[in-house]
Short mmCIF file of C-alpha atoms in Angstrom, two decimals:
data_model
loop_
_atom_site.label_atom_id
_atom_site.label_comp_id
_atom_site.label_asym_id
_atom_site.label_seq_id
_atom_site.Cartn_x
_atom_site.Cartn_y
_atom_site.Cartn_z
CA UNK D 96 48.74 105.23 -80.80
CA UNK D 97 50.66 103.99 -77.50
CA UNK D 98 50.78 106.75 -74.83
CA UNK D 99 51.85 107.31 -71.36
CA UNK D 100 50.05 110.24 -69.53
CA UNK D 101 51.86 111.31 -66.80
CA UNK D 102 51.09 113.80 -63.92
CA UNK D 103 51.72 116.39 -62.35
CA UNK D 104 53.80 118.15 -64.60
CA UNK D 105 55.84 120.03 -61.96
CA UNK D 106 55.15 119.99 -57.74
CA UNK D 107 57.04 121.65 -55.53
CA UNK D 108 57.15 120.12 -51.74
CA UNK D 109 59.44 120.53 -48.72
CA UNK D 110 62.20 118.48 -47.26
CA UNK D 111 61.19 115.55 -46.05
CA UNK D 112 57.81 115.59 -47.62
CA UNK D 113 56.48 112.33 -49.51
CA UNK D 114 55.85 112.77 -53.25
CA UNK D 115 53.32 111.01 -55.78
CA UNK D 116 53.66 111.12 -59.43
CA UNK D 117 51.52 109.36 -61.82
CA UNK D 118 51.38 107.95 -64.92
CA UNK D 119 48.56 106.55 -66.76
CA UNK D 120 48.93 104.30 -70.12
CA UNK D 121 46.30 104.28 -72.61
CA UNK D 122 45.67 100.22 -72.39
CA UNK D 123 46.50 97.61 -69.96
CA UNK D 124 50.59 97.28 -70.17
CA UNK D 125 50.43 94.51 -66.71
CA UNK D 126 53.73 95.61 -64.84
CA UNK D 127 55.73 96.89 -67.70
CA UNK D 128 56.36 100.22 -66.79
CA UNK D 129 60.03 101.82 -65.78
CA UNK D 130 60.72 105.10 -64.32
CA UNK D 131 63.95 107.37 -64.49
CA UNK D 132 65.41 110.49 -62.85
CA UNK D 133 66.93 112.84 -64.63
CA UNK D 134 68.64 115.62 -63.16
CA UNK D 135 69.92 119.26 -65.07
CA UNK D 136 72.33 118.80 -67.36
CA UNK D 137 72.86 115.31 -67.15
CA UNK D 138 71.60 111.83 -68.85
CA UNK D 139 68.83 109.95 -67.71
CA UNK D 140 69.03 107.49 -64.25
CA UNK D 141 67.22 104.02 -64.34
CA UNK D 142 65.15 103.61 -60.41
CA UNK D 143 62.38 101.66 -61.24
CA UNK D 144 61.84 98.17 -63.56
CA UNK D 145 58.78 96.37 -63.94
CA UNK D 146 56.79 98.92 -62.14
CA UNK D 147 58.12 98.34 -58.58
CA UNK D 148 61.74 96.65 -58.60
CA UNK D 149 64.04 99.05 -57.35
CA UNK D 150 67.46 99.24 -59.50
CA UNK D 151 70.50 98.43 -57.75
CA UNK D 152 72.17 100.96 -55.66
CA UNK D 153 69.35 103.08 -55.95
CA UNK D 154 68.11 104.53 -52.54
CA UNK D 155 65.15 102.84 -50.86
CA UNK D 156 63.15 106.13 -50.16
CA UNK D 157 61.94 105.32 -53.83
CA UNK D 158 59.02 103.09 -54.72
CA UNK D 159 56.86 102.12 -57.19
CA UNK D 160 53.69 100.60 -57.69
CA UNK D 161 50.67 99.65 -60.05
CA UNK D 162 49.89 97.39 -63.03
CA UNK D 163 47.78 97.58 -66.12
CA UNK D 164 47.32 101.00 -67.02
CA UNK D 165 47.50 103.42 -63.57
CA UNK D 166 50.97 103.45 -61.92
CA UNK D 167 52.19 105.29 -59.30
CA UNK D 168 56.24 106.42 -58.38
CA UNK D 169 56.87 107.67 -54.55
CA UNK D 170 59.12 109.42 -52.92
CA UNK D 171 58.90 108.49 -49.40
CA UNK D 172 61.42 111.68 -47.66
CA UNK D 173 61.92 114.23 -50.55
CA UNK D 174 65.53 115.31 -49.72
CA UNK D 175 67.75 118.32 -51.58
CA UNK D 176 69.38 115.77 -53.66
CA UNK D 177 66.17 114.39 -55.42
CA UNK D 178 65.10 117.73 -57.20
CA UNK D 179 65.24 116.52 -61.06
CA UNK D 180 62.50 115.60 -63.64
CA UNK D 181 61.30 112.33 -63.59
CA UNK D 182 59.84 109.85 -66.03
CA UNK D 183 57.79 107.09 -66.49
CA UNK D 184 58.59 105.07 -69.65
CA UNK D 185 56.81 101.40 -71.58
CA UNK D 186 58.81 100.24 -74.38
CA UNK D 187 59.64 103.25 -76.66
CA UNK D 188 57.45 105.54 -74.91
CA UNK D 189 58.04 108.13 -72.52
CA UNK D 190 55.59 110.02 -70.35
CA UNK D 191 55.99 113.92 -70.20
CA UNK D 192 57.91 114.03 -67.12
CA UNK D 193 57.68 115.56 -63.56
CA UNK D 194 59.07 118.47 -62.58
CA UNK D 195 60.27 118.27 -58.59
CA UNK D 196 61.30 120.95 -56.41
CA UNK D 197 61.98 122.08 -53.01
CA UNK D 198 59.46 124.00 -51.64
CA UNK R 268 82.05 99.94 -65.00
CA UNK R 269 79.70 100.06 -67.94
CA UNK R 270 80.19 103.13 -70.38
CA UNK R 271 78.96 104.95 -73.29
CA UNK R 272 80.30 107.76 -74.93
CA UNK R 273 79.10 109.77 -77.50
CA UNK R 274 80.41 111.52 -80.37
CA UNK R 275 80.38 113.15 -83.64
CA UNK R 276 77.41 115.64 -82.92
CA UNK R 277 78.47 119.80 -83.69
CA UNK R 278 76.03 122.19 -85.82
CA UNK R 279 75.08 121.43 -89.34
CA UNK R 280 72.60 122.92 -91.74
CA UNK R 281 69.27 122.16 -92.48
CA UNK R 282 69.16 119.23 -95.53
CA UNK R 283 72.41 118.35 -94.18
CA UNK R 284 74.00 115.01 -92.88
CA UNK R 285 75.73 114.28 -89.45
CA UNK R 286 77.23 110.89 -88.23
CA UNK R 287 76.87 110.03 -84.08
CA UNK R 288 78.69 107.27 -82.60
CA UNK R 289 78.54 105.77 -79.37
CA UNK R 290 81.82 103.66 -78.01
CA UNK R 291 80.44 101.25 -75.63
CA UNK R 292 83.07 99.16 -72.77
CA UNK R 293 82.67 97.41 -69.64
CA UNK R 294 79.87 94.54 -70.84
CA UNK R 295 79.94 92.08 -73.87
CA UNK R 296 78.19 94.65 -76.65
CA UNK R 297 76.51 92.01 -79.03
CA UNK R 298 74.52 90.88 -76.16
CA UNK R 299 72.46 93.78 -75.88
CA UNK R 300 70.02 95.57 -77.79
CA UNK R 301 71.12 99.52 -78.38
CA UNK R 302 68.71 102.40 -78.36
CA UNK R 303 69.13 106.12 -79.75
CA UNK R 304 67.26 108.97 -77.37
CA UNK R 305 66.95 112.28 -77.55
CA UNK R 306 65.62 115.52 -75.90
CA UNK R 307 64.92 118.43 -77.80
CA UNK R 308 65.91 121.74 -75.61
CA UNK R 309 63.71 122.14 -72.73
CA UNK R 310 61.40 119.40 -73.92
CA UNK R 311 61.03 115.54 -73.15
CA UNK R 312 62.64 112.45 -73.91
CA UNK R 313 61.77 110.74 -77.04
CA UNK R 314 63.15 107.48 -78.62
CA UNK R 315 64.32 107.74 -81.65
CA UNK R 316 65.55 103.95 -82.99
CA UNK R 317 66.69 100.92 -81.70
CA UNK R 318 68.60 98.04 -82.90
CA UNK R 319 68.95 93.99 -82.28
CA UNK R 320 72.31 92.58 -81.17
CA UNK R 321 72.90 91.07 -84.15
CA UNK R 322 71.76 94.28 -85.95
CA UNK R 323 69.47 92.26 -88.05
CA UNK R 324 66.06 93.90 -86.51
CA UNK R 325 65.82 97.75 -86.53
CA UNK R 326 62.72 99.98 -85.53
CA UNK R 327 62.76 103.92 -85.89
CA UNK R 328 60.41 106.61 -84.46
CA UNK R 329 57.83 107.41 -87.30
CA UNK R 330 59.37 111.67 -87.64
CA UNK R 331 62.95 109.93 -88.61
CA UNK R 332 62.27 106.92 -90.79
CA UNK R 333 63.37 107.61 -94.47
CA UNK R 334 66.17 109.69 -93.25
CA UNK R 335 68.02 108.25 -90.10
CA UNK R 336 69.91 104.89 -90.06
CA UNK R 337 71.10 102.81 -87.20
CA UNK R 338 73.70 100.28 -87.05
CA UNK R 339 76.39 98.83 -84.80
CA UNK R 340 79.95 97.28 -85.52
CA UNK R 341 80.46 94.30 -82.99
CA UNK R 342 83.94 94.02 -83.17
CA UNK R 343 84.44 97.67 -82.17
CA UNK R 344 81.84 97.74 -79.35
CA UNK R 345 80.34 100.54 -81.43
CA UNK R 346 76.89 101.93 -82.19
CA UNK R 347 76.15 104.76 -85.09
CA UNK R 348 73.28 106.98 -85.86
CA UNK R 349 73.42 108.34 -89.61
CA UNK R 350 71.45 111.24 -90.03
CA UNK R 351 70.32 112.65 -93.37
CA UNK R 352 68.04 115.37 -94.63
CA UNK R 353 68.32 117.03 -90.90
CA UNK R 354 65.82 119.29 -89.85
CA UNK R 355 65.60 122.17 -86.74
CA UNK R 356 63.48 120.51 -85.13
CA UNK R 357 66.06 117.26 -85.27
CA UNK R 358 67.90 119.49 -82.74
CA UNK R 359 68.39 117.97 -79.71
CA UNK R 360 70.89 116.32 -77.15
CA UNK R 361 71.43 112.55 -78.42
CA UNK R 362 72.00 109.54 -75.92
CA UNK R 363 73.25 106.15 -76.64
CA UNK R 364 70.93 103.57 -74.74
CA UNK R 365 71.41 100.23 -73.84
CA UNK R 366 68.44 98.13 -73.39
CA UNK R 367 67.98 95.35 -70.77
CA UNK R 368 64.99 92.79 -71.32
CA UNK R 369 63.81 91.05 -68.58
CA UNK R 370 60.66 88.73 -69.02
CA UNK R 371 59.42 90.59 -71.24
CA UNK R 372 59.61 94.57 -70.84
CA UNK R 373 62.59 96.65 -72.29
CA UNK R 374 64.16 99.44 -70.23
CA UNK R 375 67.38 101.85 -71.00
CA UNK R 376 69.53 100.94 -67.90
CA UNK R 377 72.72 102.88 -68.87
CA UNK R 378 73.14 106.15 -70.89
CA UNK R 379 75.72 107.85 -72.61
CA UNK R 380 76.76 111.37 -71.14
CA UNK R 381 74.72 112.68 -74.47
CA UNK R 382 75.82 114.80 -77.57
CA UNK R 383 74.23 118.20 -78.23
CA UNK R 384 73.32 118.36 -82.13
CA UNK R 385 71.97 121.65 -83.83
CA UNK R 386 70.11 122.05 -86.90
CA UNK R 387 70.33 126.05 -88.02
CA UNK R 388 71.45 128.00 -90.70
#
């Protein structure tokens, strides 16, 4: 079966600090690979298509990179308003998410 | 302004049957493909069944084929989730999904506000 590994589970960093998540699919997906924020309590937030375009309105402090199975998500200048979990997904599967807080 | 809404979620028994809907606005409906997603408490997201525009082409998450049903009525901008033979661990918060394609990957781009449904006796 299809699966997205994603790490770390949960970081903690301070203001202003750049953040890396991961997330590793099990074979070679090229660029296909999305990633969403989702903060408490409320639905899921599209940022990244296609492994690096950056959705519309969505603040350029996030990034994304990779292609066929390691990927990478960055937050360039954590700030207050970013703590949420976030998720890679490919087609109909998600990874585990990230857990990100302010240190 | 694109929106879903969700409704018709609440607490029902286990073996028991509940019918979510999801009133979309703001884009032409039948263009898009529609996706059902939900997050058991404290836990992940997980995909749970999509559906063509036409609704001719439907794919379902292995742990609810045989007992969930999508479908969609064009002409009222609306997408459904029957659910039969629910079970706890069915329990979750439910989002309507619509999927953009573009050359070739799939991605949810806007989400309902989600609909809490519990399985318990």
């Amino acid at each position: 079966d299809f699966q997205m590994t994603q790490s770390p589970s949960s970081l903690s960093a301070p203001v202003g600090d750049r953040v890396t998540i991961t997330c590793q699919a099990s074979h070679d997906i090229s660029n296909y690979l999305n990633w969403y924020q989702q903060k408490p309590g409320k639905a899921p937030k599209l940022l990244i298509y296609d492994a690096s375009n950056l959705e519309t309105g969505v603040p350029s402090r996030f990034s994304g990179s990779g292609s066929g199975t390691d990927f990478t998500f960055i937050i360039s200048s954590l700030q207050p308003e970013d703590i949420a979990t976030y998720y890679c997904q490919q087609g109909w599967a998600f990874g585990q998410g990230t857990k990100v807080e302010i240190k | 302004e694109v929106q879903l809404v969700e409704s018709g979620g609440g607490l029902v028994q286990p073996g028991g049957s509940l019918r979510l809907s999801c009133a979309a606005s703001g884009f032409t409906f039948s263009n898009f493909w529609m996706s059902w997603v939900r997050q058991a408490p404290g836990k992940g997201l997980e995909w749970v069944a999509n559906i063509k525009e036409d609704g001719n082409e439907k794919y379902y998450v292995d742990s609810v084929k045989g007992r969930f049903t999508i479908s969609r009525d064009n002409a009222k901008n609306s997408l459904y989730l029957q659910m039969n033979s629910l079970r706890a661990d069915d329990t979750a918060v439910y989002y309507c999904a619509r999927v953009r394609a573009v050359a070739g990957t799939d991605f949810f781009d806007y989400w309902g506000q989600g609909i809490l449904v519990t399985v318990s006796s």
